[in-house]
mmCIF file of C-alpha atoms and ligand atoms in Angstrom:
data_model
loop_
_atom_site.group_PDB
_atom_site.id
_atom_site.type_symbol
_atom_site.label_atom_id
_atom_site.label_comp_id
_atom_site.label_asym_id
_atom_site.label_seq_id
_atom_site.Cartn_x
_atom_site.Cartn_y
_atom_site.Cartn_z
ATOM 1 C CA MET A 101 35.974 -1.313 -2.690
ATOM 2 C CA LEU A 102 33.659 -1.791 0.280
ATOM 3 C CA THR A 103 35.347 1.080 2.231
ATOM 4 C CA ASP A 104 34.127 3.364 -0.602
ATOM 5 C CA LEU A 105 30.559 2.749 0.508
ATOM 6 C CA LYS A 106 28.655 5.675 1.838
ATOM 7 C CA PRO A 107 26.082 5.175 4.639
ATOM 8 C CA GLN A 108 22.467 4.776 3.477
ATOM 9 C CA ALA A 109 20.130 7.207 4.806
ATOM 10 C CA PRO A 110 17.776 5.007 6.996
ATOM 11 C CA ASP A 111 14.240 4.390 5.963
ATOM 12 C CA LYS A 112 12.212 6.596 8.517
ATOM 13 C CA ILE A 113 9.646 3.912 8.707
ATOM 14 C CA LEU A 114 12.157 1.135 9.632
ATOM 15 C CA ALA A 115 14.152 3.470 11.771
ATOM 16 C CA LEU A 116 11.209 3.925 14.128
ATOM 17 C CA MET A 117 10.393 0.327 14.421
ATOM 18 C CA ALA A 118 13.929 -0.156 15.842
ATOM 19 C CA ALA A 119 13.657 3.048 18.111
ATOM 20 C CA TYR A 120 10.108 1.632 19.374
ATOM 21 C CA ARG A 121 11.816 -1.944 20.094
ATOM 22 C CA GLU A 122 14.554 -0.016 22.207
ATOM 23 C CA ASP A 123 12.190 1.814 24.326
ATOM 24 C CA PRO A 124 12.038 0.317 27.629
ATOM 25 C CA ARG A 125 8.577 1.811 28.722
ATOM 26 C CA ASP A 126 5.827 -0.609 29.028
ATOM 27 C CA ALA A 127 3.295 2.001 28.125
ATOM 28 C CA LYS A 128 4.629 2.708 24.697
ATOM 29 C CA ILE A 129 2.182 2.613 21.729
ATOM 30 C CA ASP A 130 3.507 1.625 18.258
ATOM 31 C CA LEU A 131 1.961 3.603 15.444
ATOM 32 C CA GLY A 132 4.594 3.362 12.878
ATOM 33 C CA VAL A 133 5.035 0.591 10.513
ATOM 34 C CA GLY A 134 1.895 -0.431 8.415
ATOM 35 C CA VAL A 135 1.106 -3.832 9.921
ATOM 36 C CA TYR A 136 -2.342 -4.689 11.230
ATOM 37 C CA ARG A 137 -2.719 -5.573 14.919
ATOM 38 C CA ASP A 138 -6.041 -6.993 16.477
ATOM 39 C CA ALA A 139 -7.635 -5.823 19.712
ATOM 40 C CA SER A 140 -5.008 -7.818 21.642
ATOM 41 C CA GLY A 141 -2.127 -6.333 19.692
ATOM 42 C CA ARG A 142 -1.236 -9.507 17.573
ATOM 43 C CA THR A 143 -0.720 -9.976 14.005
ATOM 44 C CA PRO A 144 -2.389 -13.197 13.669
ATOM 45 C CA VAL A 145 -2.104 -15.619 10.819
ATOM 46 C CA MET A 146 -5.495 -15.505 9.196
ATOM 47 C CA ARG A 147 -7.561 -18.591 9.407
ATOM 48 C CA ALA A 148 -7.963 -19.370 5.696
ATOM 49 C CA VAL A 149 -4.217 -18.779 5.178
ATOM 50 C CA LYS A 150 -3.316 -21.369 8.045
ATOM 51 C CA ALA A 151 -5.961 -23.841 6.388
ATOM 52 C CA ALA A 152 -4.354 -23.306 2.886
ATOM 53 C CA GLU A 153 -0.858 -23.835 4.453
ATOM 54 C CA ARG A 154 -2.009 -27.208 6.124
ATOM 55 C CA GLN A 155 -3.328 -28.523 2.961
ATOM 56 C CA LEU A 156 -0.385 -27.197 0.945
ATOM 57 C CA VAL A 157 2.094 -29.071 3.334
ATOM 58 C CA GLU A 158 0.267 -32.363 2.817
ATOM 59 C CA GLU A 159 -0.279 -31.946 -0.971
ATOM 60 C CA GLN A 160 2.818 -29.984 -2.309
ATOM 61 C CA ASP A 161 4.889 -33.077 -4.015
ATOM 62 C CA THR A 162 7.658 -30.695 -5.439
ATOM 63 C CA LYS A 163 9.453 -27.429 -4.908
ATOM 64 C CA VAL A 164 10.701 -27.131 -8.315
ATOM 65 C CA TYR A 165 10.972 -23.845 -10.068
ATOM 66 C CA THR A 166 7.941 -22.148 -11.284
ATOM 67 C CA GLY A 167 8.194 -20.005 -14.418
ATOM 68 C CA LEU A 168 9.953 -16.593 -14.491
ATOM 69 C CA ALA A 169 6.304 -14.864 -14.081
ATOM 70 C CA GLY A 170 5.409 -17.134 -11.365
ATOM 71 C CA ASP A 171 2.199 -19.479 -11.451
ATOM 72 C CA PRO A 172 -0.072 -18.257 -14.088
ATOM 73 C CA ALA A 173 -2.927 -19.375 -11.821
ATOM 74 C CA PHE A 174 -1.836 -16.734 -9.154
ATOM 75 C CA ALA A 175 -1.685 -13.996 -11.670
ATOM 76 C CA ASP A 176 -5.218 -14.902 -12.862
ATOM 77 C CA ALA A 177 -6.487 -15.132 -9.264
ATOM 78 C CA VAL A 178 -5.237 -11.706 -8.231
ATOM 79 C CA SER A 179 -5.703 -9.826 -11.444
ATOM 80 C CA THR A 180 -9.441 -10.911 -11.128
ATOM 81 C CA LEU A 181 -9.440 -9.875 -7.526
ATOM 82 C CA VAL A 182 -7.950 -6.225 -8.420
ATOM 83 C CA LEU A 183 -9.363 -5.670 -11.926
ATOM 84 C CA GLY A 184 -12.646 -7.505 -11.890
ATOM 85 C CA ALA A 185 -14.129 -10.249 -14.030
ATOM 86 C CA ASP A 186 -14.285 -8.147 -17.004
ATOM 87 C CA LYS A 187 -10.463 -7.405 -16.861
ATOM 88 C CA PRO A 188 -8.966 -6.758 -20.293
ATOM 89 C CA ALA A 189 -7.484 -10.242 -20.407
ATOM 90 C CA ASP A 190 -6.328 -9.914 -23.906
ATOM 91 C CA ARG A 191 -3.998 -6.956 -23.208
ATOM 92 C CA LEU A 192 -3.118 -8.033 -19.588
ATOM 93 C CA ALA A 193 0.562 -9.025 -18.831
ATOM 94 C CA ALA A 194 1.474 -10.102 -15.138
ATOM 95 C CA VAL A 195 4.136 -11.404 -13.331
ATOM 96 C CA ALA A 196 4.567 -12.357 -9.526
ATOM 97 C CA THR A 197 6.931 -10.538 -7.581
ATOM 98 C CA PRO A 198 8.448 -10.445 -4.220
ATOM 99 C CA GLY A 199 5.619 -8.525 -2.439
ATOM 100 C CA GLY A 200 4.100 -5.112 -3.670
ATOM 101 C CA THR A 201 7.306 -3.441 -3.312
ATOM 102 C CA GLY A 202 8.724 -6.096 -5.700
ATOM 103 C CA ALA A 203 6.000 -5.118 -7.985
ATOM 104 C CA ILE A 204 6.751 -1.404 -7.767
ATOM 105 C CA ARG A 205 10.424 -1.860 -8.156
ATOM 106 C CA GLN A 206 9.906 -4.204 -11.296
ATOM 107 C CA GLY A 207 7.486 -1.799 -12.672
ATOM 108 C CA LEU A 208 9.537 1.194 -12.548
ATOM 109 C CA GLU A 209 12.474 -0.847 -14.220
ATOM 110 C CA LEU A 210 9.829 -1.558 -16.727
ATOM 111 C CA VAL A 211 9.023 2.052 -17.288
ATOM 112 C CA ARG A 212 12.972 2.889 -17.637
ATOM 113 C CA MET A 213 13.392 0.190 -20.125
ATOM 114 C CA ALA A 214 10.666 1.255 -22.299
ATOM 115 C CA ALA A 215 11.131 4.970 -21.906
ATOM 116 C CA PRO A 216 14.470 5.861 -20.340
ATOM 117 C CA GLY A 217 13.819 9.467 -20.033
ATOM 118 C CA ALA A 218 10.359 9.196 -18.219
ATOM 119 C CA LYS A 219 9.716 11.223 -15.196
ATOM 120 C CA VAL A 220 8.096 9.582 -12.258
ATOM 121 C CA TRP A 221 5.298 11.646 -10.764
ATOM 122 C CA LEU A 222 4.541 10.892 -6.884
ATOM 123 C CA SER A 223 1.859 12.416 -4.817
ATOM 124 C CA ASP A 224 3.089 14.995 -2.291
ATOM 125 C CA PRO A 225 3.436 13.137 0.106
ATOM 126 C CA THR A 226 3.727 9.426 -0.663
ATOM 127 C CA TRP A 227 5.319 6.211 0.692
ATOM 128 C CA PRO A 228 9.025 7.012 1.118
ATOM 129 C CA ASN A 229 9.904 3.983 -0.741
ATOM 130 C CA HIS A 230 8.287 5.098 -3.846
ATOM 131 C CA ILE A 231 11.073 8.195 -3.896
ATOM 132 C CA ALA A 232 13.721 5.875 -2.774
ATOM 133 C CA ILE A 233 13.255 3.382 -5.278
ATOM 134 C CA ALA A 234 12.749 5.742 -8.098
ATOM 135 C CA THR A 235 15.803 7.740 -7.323
ATOM 136 C CA TYR A 236 17.880 4.738 -6.881
ATOM 137 C CA LEU A 237 16.964 3.655 -10.343
ATOM 138 C CA GLY A 238 18.235 7.136 -11.652
ATOM 139 C CA MET A 239 14.771 8.256 -12.632
ATOM 140 C CA GLU A 240 13.729 11.911 -12.366
ATOM 141 C CA VAL A 241 11.115 12.463 -9.799
ATOM 142 C CA ALA A 242 8.374 14.966 -9.744
ATOM 143 C CA THR A 243 5.564 15.429 -7.374
ATOM 144 C CA TYR A 244 2.040 16.397 -7.748
ATOM 145 C CA ARG A 245 -0.072 18.168 -4.869
ATOM 146 C CA TYR A 246 -2.294 15.694 -3.323
ATOM 147 C CA PHE A 247 -3.016 16.655 0.320
ATOM 148 C CA ASP A 248 -5.047 19.510 1.690
ATOM 149 C CA ALA A 249 -3.695 19.662 5.256
ATOM 150 C CA GLU A 250 -6.303 22.300 6.090
ATOM 151 C CA SER A 251 -9.040 19.974 5.397
ATOM 152 C CA GLY A 252 -7.430 16.565 5.889
ATOM 153 C CA GLY A 253 -8.742 15.870 2.120
ATOM 154 C CA VAL A 254 -7.417 15.779 -1.097
ATOM 155 C CA ASP A 255 -6.323 18.800 -3.129
ATOM 156 C CA PHE A 256 -7.785 17.784 -6.167
ATOM 157 C CA GLU A 257 -7.424 21.232 -7.954
ATOM 158 C CA GLY A 258 -3.892 21.189 -7.079
ATOM 159 C CA MET A 259 -3.633 17.746 -8.260
ATOM 160 C CA GLN A 260 -5.183 18.418 -11.664
ATOM 161 C CA THR A 261 -3.105 21.425 -12.353
ATOM 162 C CA ASP A 262 0.123 19.610 -11.587
ATOM 163 C CA LEU A 263 -0.726 16.610 -13.711
ATOM 164 C CA ALA A 264 -1.594 18.649 -16.367
ATOM 165 C CA ALA A 265 2.152 19.250 -16.670
ATOM 166 C CA ALA A 266 3.161 15.652 -17.323
ATOM 167 C CA ALA A 267 4.723 14.895 -20.430
ATOM 168 C CA PRO A 268 3.854 11.925 -22.966
ATOM 169 C CA GLY A 269 5.571 8.452 -21.687
ATOM 170 C CA ASP A 270 5.903 9.892 -18.000
ATOM 171 C CA THR A 271 4.556 7.459 -15.302
ATOM 172 C CA VAL A 272 2.152 9.038 -12.594
ATOM 173 C CA ILE A 273 2.022 6.449 -9.359
ATOM 174 C CA LEU A 274 -1.471 6.498 -7.783
ATOM 175 C CA HIS A 275 -2.634 4.952 -4.652
ATOM 176 C CA GLY A 276 -5.380 2.551 -5.544
ATOM 177 C CA CYS A 277 -7.025 3.243 -2.276
ATOM 178 C CA CYS A 278 -6.105 3.689 1.578
ATOM 179 C CA HIS A 279 -3.502 6.255 0.520
ATOM 180 C CA ASN A 280 -0.172 5.903 2.440
ATOM 181 C CA PRO A 281 0.566 8.148 4.138
ATOM 182 C CA THR A 282 -2.381 10.476 4.205
ATOM 183 C CA GLY A 283 -5.496 8.207 4.162
ATOM 184 C CA ALA A 284 -7.282 10.720 1.889
ATOM 185 C CA ASN A 285 -8.736 9.049 -1.109
ATOM 186 C CA LEU A 286 -10.010 10.141 -4.408
ATOM 187 C CA THR A 287 -13.701 9.723 -5.266
ATOM 188 C CA GLY A 288 -14.774 7.762 -8.256
ATOM 189 C CA ASP A 289 -15.492 11.010 -10.125
ATOM 190 C CA GLN A 290 -12.023 12.135 -9.223
ATOM 191 C CA TRP A 291 -10.638 8.882 -10.620
ATOM 192 C CA ASP A 292 -12.303 9.541 -13.866
ATOM 193 C CA ARG A 293 -11.041 12.878 -14.142
ATOM 194 C CA THR A 294 -7.537 11.741 -13.270
ATOM 195 C CA ALA A 295 -7.966 9.244 -16.297
ATOM 196 C CA ALA A 296 -8.969 11.874 -18.667
ATOM 197 C CA ILE A 297 -5.919 14.110 -17.746
ATOM 198 C CA LEU A 298 -3.291 11.281 -18.234
ATOM 199 C CA SER A 299 -4.918 9.940 -21.505
ATOM 200 C CA GLU A 300 -4.977 13.642 -22.803
ATOM 201 C CA ARG A 301 -1.198 14.040 -21.653
ATOM 202 C CA GLY A 302 -0.137 10.448 -22.947
ATOM 203 C CA ALA A 303 1.085 9.927 -19.388
ATOM 204 C CA VAL A 304 0.931 6.346 -17.926
ATOM 205 C CA PRO A 305 -0.793 5.564 -14.706
ATOM 206 C CA PHE A 306 0.939 3.236 -12.242
ATOM 207 C CA VAL A 307 -1.279 2.167 -9.577
ATOM 208 C CA ASP A 308 0.010 0.934 -6.188
ATOM 209 C CA ILE A 309 -2.708 -0.916 -4.559
ATOM 210 C CA ALA A 310 -1.495 -2.548 -1.338
ATOM 211 C CA TYR A 311 -4.506 -2.279 1.063
ATOM 212 C CA GLN A 312 -7.291 -3.464 -0.962
ATOM 213 C CA GLY A 313 -10.086 -4.534 1.596
ATOM 214 C CA PHE A 314 -8.957 -2.387 4.240
ATOM 215 C CA GLY A 315 -10.694 0.769 3.118
ATOM 216 C CA ASP A 316 -14.386 0.406 2.018
ATOM 217 C CA GLY A 317 -14.440 -3.252 1.147
ATOM 218 C CA LEU A 318 -12.583 -5.382 -1.525
ATOM 219 C CA GLU A 319 -14.741 -4.251 -4.533
ATOM 220 C CA ALA A 320 -15.339 -0.631 -3.436
ATOM 221 C CA ASP A 321 -11.453 -0.459 -2.828
ATOM 222 C CA ALA A 322 -10.910 -1.522 -6.510
ATOM 223 C CA ASP A 323 -13.392 0.968 -8.147
ATOM 224 C CA GLY A 324 -10.720 3.548 -8.801
ATOM 225 C CA VAL A 325 -8.213 1.193 -10.718
ATOM 226 C CA ARG A 326 -11.046 -0.379 -12.520
ATOM 227 C CA ARG A 327 -12.474 3.044 -13.841
ATOM 228 C CA LEU A 328 -8.924 3.939 -14.753
ATOM 229 C CA VAL A 329 -8.002 0.771 -16.697
ATOM 230 C CA ALA A 330 -11.280 1.030 -18.632
ATOM 231 C CA ALA A 331 -10.524 4.687 -19.727
ATOM 232 C CA VAL A 332 -6.822 4.704 -20.303
ATOM 233 C CA PRO A 333 -4.886 2.997 -23.269
ATOM 234 C CA GLU A 334 -2.081 1.634 -21.028
ATOM 235 C CA ALA A 335 -1.328 1.265 -17.079
ATOM 236 C CA LEU A 336 0.641 -0.639 -14.750
ATOM 237 C CA ILE A 337 -0.549 -1.995 -11.335
ATOM 238 C CA ALA A 338 1.342 -3.039 -8.375
ATOM 239 C CA ALA A 339 -0.818 -5.440 -6.219
ATOM 240 C CA SER A 340 0.347 -6.668 -2.857
ATOM 241 C CA CYS A 341 -1.203 -9.322 -0.731
ATOM 242 C CA SER A 342 0.876 -8.625 2.284
ATOM 243 C CA LYS A 343 -1.696 -6.685 4.112
ATOM 244 C CA ASN A 344 -5.145 -8.193 3.000
ATOM 245 C CA PHE A 345 -3.872 -11.717 3.365
ATOM 246 C CA GLY A 346 -1.760 -10.776 6.507
ATOM 247 C CA ILE A 347 1.262 -12.668 4.983
ATOM 248 C CA TYR A 348 3.928 -9.943 5.170
ATOM 249 C CA ARG A 349 6.873 -11.911 5.373
ATOM 250 C CA GLU A 350 6.120 -14.350 2.270
ATOM 251 C CA ARG A 351 6.716 -11.422 -0.147
ATOM 252 C CA THR A 352 3.542 -11.984 -2.268
ATOM 253 C CA GLY A 353 2.787 -9.399 -5.043
ATOM 254 C CA LEU A 354 1.944 -9.204 -8.716
ATOM 255 C CA LEU A 355 2.814 -6.584 -11.323
ATOM 256 C CA MET A 356 0.182 -6.126 -13.877
ATOM 257 C CA ALA A 357 0.632 -4.274 -17.208
ATOM 258 C CA VAL A 358 -2.246 -3.415 -19.355
ATOM 259 C CA ALA A 359 -0.911 -3.045 -22.997
ATOM 260 C CA PRO A 360 -2.324 -0.826 -25.410
ATOM 261 C CA ALA A 361 -3.389 -3.414 -27.873
ATOM 262 C CA PRO A 362 -3.354 -7.544 -27.773
ATOM 263 C CA ASP A 363 -0.360 -7.394 -30.229
ATOM 264 C CA ALA A 364 1.935 -5.704 -27.735
ATOM 265 C CA LEU A 365 1.014 -8.381 -25.101
ATOM 266 C CA GLU A 366 3.745 -10.826 -25.794
ATOM 267 C CA THR A 367 6.484 -8.397 -25.800
ATOM 268 C CA THR A 368 5.322 -6.669 -22.722
ATOM 269 C CA GLN A 369 4.972 -9.995 -20.954
ATOM 270 C CA GLY A 370 8.306 -11.002 -22.199
ATOM 271 C CA ALA A 371 9.994 -7.867 -20.923
ATOM 272 C CA MET A 372 8.439 -8.320 -17.417
ATOM 273 C CA ALA A 373 9.759 -11.809 -17.280
ATOM 274 C CA ALA A 374 13.175 -10.854 -18.220
ATOM 275 C CA LEU A 375 13.161 -8.170 -15.603
ATOM 276 C CA ASN A 376 12.525 -10.851 -13.180
ATOM 277 C CA ARG A 377 15.319 -13.165 -14.360
ATOM 278 C CA PHE A 378 17.664 -10.283 -14.150
ATOM 279 C CA ASN A 379 16.648 -9.389 -10.562
ATOM 280 C CA PHE A 380 16.008 -12.481 -8.897
ATOM 281 C CA SER A 381 15.043 -15.371 -11.493
ATOM 282 C CA PHE A 382 12.024 -16.889 -10.011
ATOM 283 C CA PRO A 383 9.700 -14.989 -7.843
ATOM 284 C CA PRO A 384 8.772 -16.452 -4.250
ATOM 285 C CA ASP A 385 5.980 -19.046 -4.470
ATOM 286 C CA HIS A 386 4.634 -19.969 -0.979
ATOM 287 C CA GLY A 387 2.525 -17.088 -0.527
ATOM 288 C CA ALA A 388 1.162 -17.003 -4.062
ATOM 289 C CA ARG A 389 0.226 -20.645 -3.846
ATOM 290 C CA VAL A 390 -1.571 -20.041 -0.609
ATOM 291 C CA VAL A 391 -3.314 -16.875 -2.166
ATOM 292 C CA THR A 392 -4.342 -18.948 -5.181
ATOM 293 C CA MET A 393 -5.671 -21.754 -3.098
ATOM 294 C CA ILE A 394 -7.868 -19.360 -1.138
ATOM 295 C CA LEU A 395 -9.370 -17.551 -3.848
ATOM 296 C CA GLY A 396 -10.122 -20.756 -5.753
ATOM 297 C CA ASP A 397 -11.969 -22.395 -3.095
ATOM 298 C CA GLU A 398 -15.467 -21.370 -2.224
ATOM 299 C CA THR A 399 -15.129 -22.330 1.632
ATOM 300 C CA LEU A 400 -11.637 -20.743 2.214
ATOM 301 C CA ARG A 401 -12.413 -17.533 0.014
ATOM 302 C CA ALA A 402 -15.822 -17.089 2.181
ATOM 303 C CA ASP A 403 -13.816 -17.322 5.391
ATOM 304 C CA TRP A 404 -11.219 -15.037 4.198
ATOM 305 C CA MET A 405 -13.336 -12.233 3.284
ATOM 306 C CA ALA A 406 -15.089 -12.669 6.638
ATOM 307 C CA GLU A 407 -11.919 -12.195 8.644
ATOM 308 C CA LEU A 408 -10.811 -9.516 6.266
ATOM 309 C CA GLU A 409 -14.258 -7.608 7.141
ATOM 310 C CA GLU A 410 -13.519 -8.010 10.595
ATOM 311 C CA VAL A 411 -10.047 -6.493 10.285
ATOM 312 C CA ARG A 412 -11.701 -3.273 8.481
ATOM 313 C CA GLY A 413 -14.387 -3.089 10.901
ATOM 314 C CA HIS A 414 -11.793 -2.940 13.500
ATOM 315 C CA MET A 415 -9.975 -0.200 12.193
ATOM 316 C CA LEU A 416 -13.031 1.792 11.405
ATOM 317 C CA SER A 417 -14.243 1.438 14.818
ATOM 318 C CA LEU A 418 -10.726 2.764 16.228
ATOM 319 C CA ARG A 419 -10.998 5.751 13.586
ATOM 320 C CA GLU A 420 -14.603 6.528 15.027
ATOM 321 C CA GLN A 421 -13.433 6.269 18.608
ATOM 322 C CA LEU A 422 -10.515 8.375 18.034
ATOM 323 C CA ALA A 423 -12.319 10.989 16.227
ATOM 324 C CA ARG A 424 -15.022 11.026 19.011
ATOM 325 C CA GLU A 425 -12.417 11.272 21.917
ATOM 326 C CA LEU A 426 -10.756 14.268 20.298
ATOM 327 C CA ARG A 427 -13.855 15.916 19.683
ATOM 328 C CA GLU A 428 -14.560 15.568 23.294
ATOM 329 C CA ARG A 429 -11.393 16.849 24.382
ATOM 330 C CA THR A 430 -10.912 19.799 21.931
ATOM 331 C CA GLY A 431 -14.868 20.766 21.616
ATOM 332 C CA SER A 432 -14.388 21.016 17.851
ATOM 333 C CA ASP A 433 -14.845 18.741 14.937
ATOM 334 C CA ARG A 434 -11.345 19.610 13.447
ATOM 335 C CA PHE A 435 -10.084 15.987 13.833
ATOM 336 C CA GLY A 436 -13.304 14.699 12.114
ATOM 337 C CA PHE A 437 -11.140 13.732 9.079
ATOM 338 C CA LEU A 438 -9.872 10.849 10.994
ATOM 339 C CA ALA A 439 -13.307 8.890 10.871
ATOM 340 C CA ALA A 440 -13.600 10.122 7.215
ATOM 341 C CA HIS A 441 -10.143 8.506 6.158
ATOM 342 C CA ARG A 442 -9.787 4.939 5.071
ATOM 343 C CA GLY A 443 -7.117 2.416 5.508
ATOM 344 C CA MET A 444 -4.380 2.061 8.018
ATOM 345 C CA PHE A 445 -3.069 5.430 7.850
ATOM 346 C CA SER A 446 -3.814 9.289 8.439
ATOM 347 C CA LEU A 447 -1.809 11.945 8.714
ATOM 348 C CA ILE A 448 -2.881 13.968 12.039
ATOM 349 C CA GLY A 449 -1.218 17.267 11.184
ATOM 350 C CA ALA A 450 1.610 17.481 13.826
ATOM 351 C CA THR A 451 4.834 19.274 13.393
ATOM 352 C CA PRO A 452 7.996 17.003 13.525
ATOM 353 C CA GLU A 453 8.546 18.916 17.090
ATOM 354 C CA GLN A 454 4.980 17.563 18.263
ATOM 355 C CA VAL A 455 5.760 14.117 16.978
ATOM 356 C CA GLU A 456 8.787 14.193 19.074
ATOM 357 C CA THR A 457 7.097 15.539 22.273
ATOM 358 C CA MET A 458 4.359 12.993 21.834
ATOM 359 C CA ARG A 459 7.119 10.264 21.678
ATOM 360 C CA ARG A 460 9.205 11.626 24.501
ATOM 361 C CA ASP A 461 6.400 12.225 26.988
ATOM 362 C CA HIS A 462 3.925 9.920 26.066
ATOM 363 C CA GLY A 463 5.935 6.963 24.441
ATOM 364 C CA VAL A 464 3.637 7.309 21.144
ATOM 365 C CA TYR A 465 5.482 6.433 18.115
ATOM 366 C CA MET A 466 4.395 7.797 14.707
ATOM 367 C CA VAL A 467 6.344 8.551 11.461
ATOM 368 C CA GLY A 468 7.622 12.172 11.608
ATOM 369 C CA ASP A 469 5.298 13.483 9.042
ATOM 370 C CA SER A 470 2.684 12.580 11.717
ATOM 371 C CA ARG A 471 1.396 9.509 10.023
ATOM 372 C CA ILE A 472 -0.300 7.175 12.397
ATOM 373 C CA ASN A 473 -0.964 3.500 11.954
ATOM 374 C CA VAL A 474 -4.518 3.305 13.346
ATOM 375 C CA ALA A 475 -4.277 -0.431 13.542
ATOM 376 C CA GLY A 476 -1.602 0.012 15.961
ATOM 377 C CA LEU A 477 -4.165 1.407 18.501
ATOM 378 C CA ASN A 478 -6.921 -0.467 20.578
ATOM 379 C CA ALA A 479 -9.798 0.682 22.577
ATOM 380 C CA GLY A 480 -7.811 1.214 25.510
ATOM 381 C CA THR A 481 -4.999 3.068 23.871
ATOM 382 C CA VAL A 482 -7.245 5.374 21.749
ATOM 383 C CA PRO A 483 -7.821 7.880 24.845
ATOM 384 C CA ARG A 484 -4.136 7.802 25.556
ATOM 385 C CA LEU A 485 -3.561 8.835 22.089
ATOM 386 C CA ALA A 486 -6.053 11.680 22.179
ATOM 387 C CA ASP A 487 -4.526 12.864 25.498
ATOM 388 C CA ALA A 488 -1.292 13.262 23.828
ATOM 389 C CA ILE A 489 -2.617 14.935 20.920
ATOM 390 C CA VAL A 490 -4.351 17.637 22.878
ATOM 391 C CA ALA A 491 -1.190 17.747 25.397
ATOM 392 C CA ALA A 492 1.135 18.577 22.447
ATOM 393 C CA GLY A 493 -1.169 21.215 21.407
ATOM 394 C CA ILE A 494 -1.868 19.861 17.911
HETATM 395 C C1 LMR B 1905 4.318 1.208 5.608
HETATM 396 O O1 LMR B 1905 4.254 1.921 4.944
HETATM 397 O O2 LMR B 1905 4.418 1.259 6.893
HETATM 398 C C2 LMR B 1905 4.235 -0.263 5.127
HETATM 399 O O3 LMR B 1905 4.090 -0.283 3.695
HETATM 400 C C3 LMR B 1905 5.553 -1.085 5.427
HETATM 401 C C4 LMR B 1905 6.564 -0.624 4.509
HETATM 402 O O4 LMR B 1905 7.518 -1.461 4.150
HETATM 403 O O5 LMR B 1905 7.204 0.704 4.685
#
């Protein structure tokens, strides 16, 4: 049996992590996987996380299973963080999942269970694992135009035109903020117009919000998904705590489903819990409990928010520095989009050959589509990246 297995194509982000590790050069720069690093290159445990973990170790008196949906207090805290205090609680189903990726996987399984022929619409480009998971589940994938490489912004006209072809029951994955990989995001008005198109088509939005707090702030980053949920009859949302709480390896995520009416809530919640049971039974709890403690404690929450603001500010200053250094070197503002983008990522518009040249000649590692993780930089490496970009002729 096992000899019949075919080799799996490596995930390009994870393959890059391995290549970086193997490069013996001291001056190499890792702009690959989406992990935040501070100015000294570390990915620290956040202060509030450490404090909550200490308290948890002291106070926790059992490790017995949670429910299939995880701890309801976690679902309540994170759904409020994402959807705000006026979330549609009487129509909101939610289950804890292993990370945001787990929420995407469970959400797509829910779509397949409810509407077996539904197509999955993905932005072009998108996070490669969206494509991999949907394809693995045997779902048909379609793409909608999203990125305008010329301006570094969103091709909203193209997006509207393509989404107008979505069929009733299709699901459309949207990045809640900090679009991965492009860094280009919808405005509030564009969210409203997207909601209108999807409602008209009867297509179901599925918002992947993995970077809340990394763009314009916790509230501003949730504005799009909140507008959408207020305007459409049903929606799915996959939230991740990996990045904004820095608990990557704890696998802490939440899948939410907004049902069209309160009487559909119980069945929706039951289907989501059943899917958890079929796939892994009970979701991981440690990270979820830490997040719940932080969000429920005024002091911990305030400290977490302050540290998250430092993280966001650090990324913004790196963006501004890189745009400035490139302006100085090229005498043009054609990299100005780097300062306008939000989140960890930007597509810098290099060809695969130019990406390879920068890796070979300068030890700069970025994904082949020229996605850079801005948080992989520091004030000292920004000028080197700017030099590499100019030398590669981008
Ligand atoms: C990324 O896009 O680099 C992150 O979301 C990490 C991952 O799992 O790919």
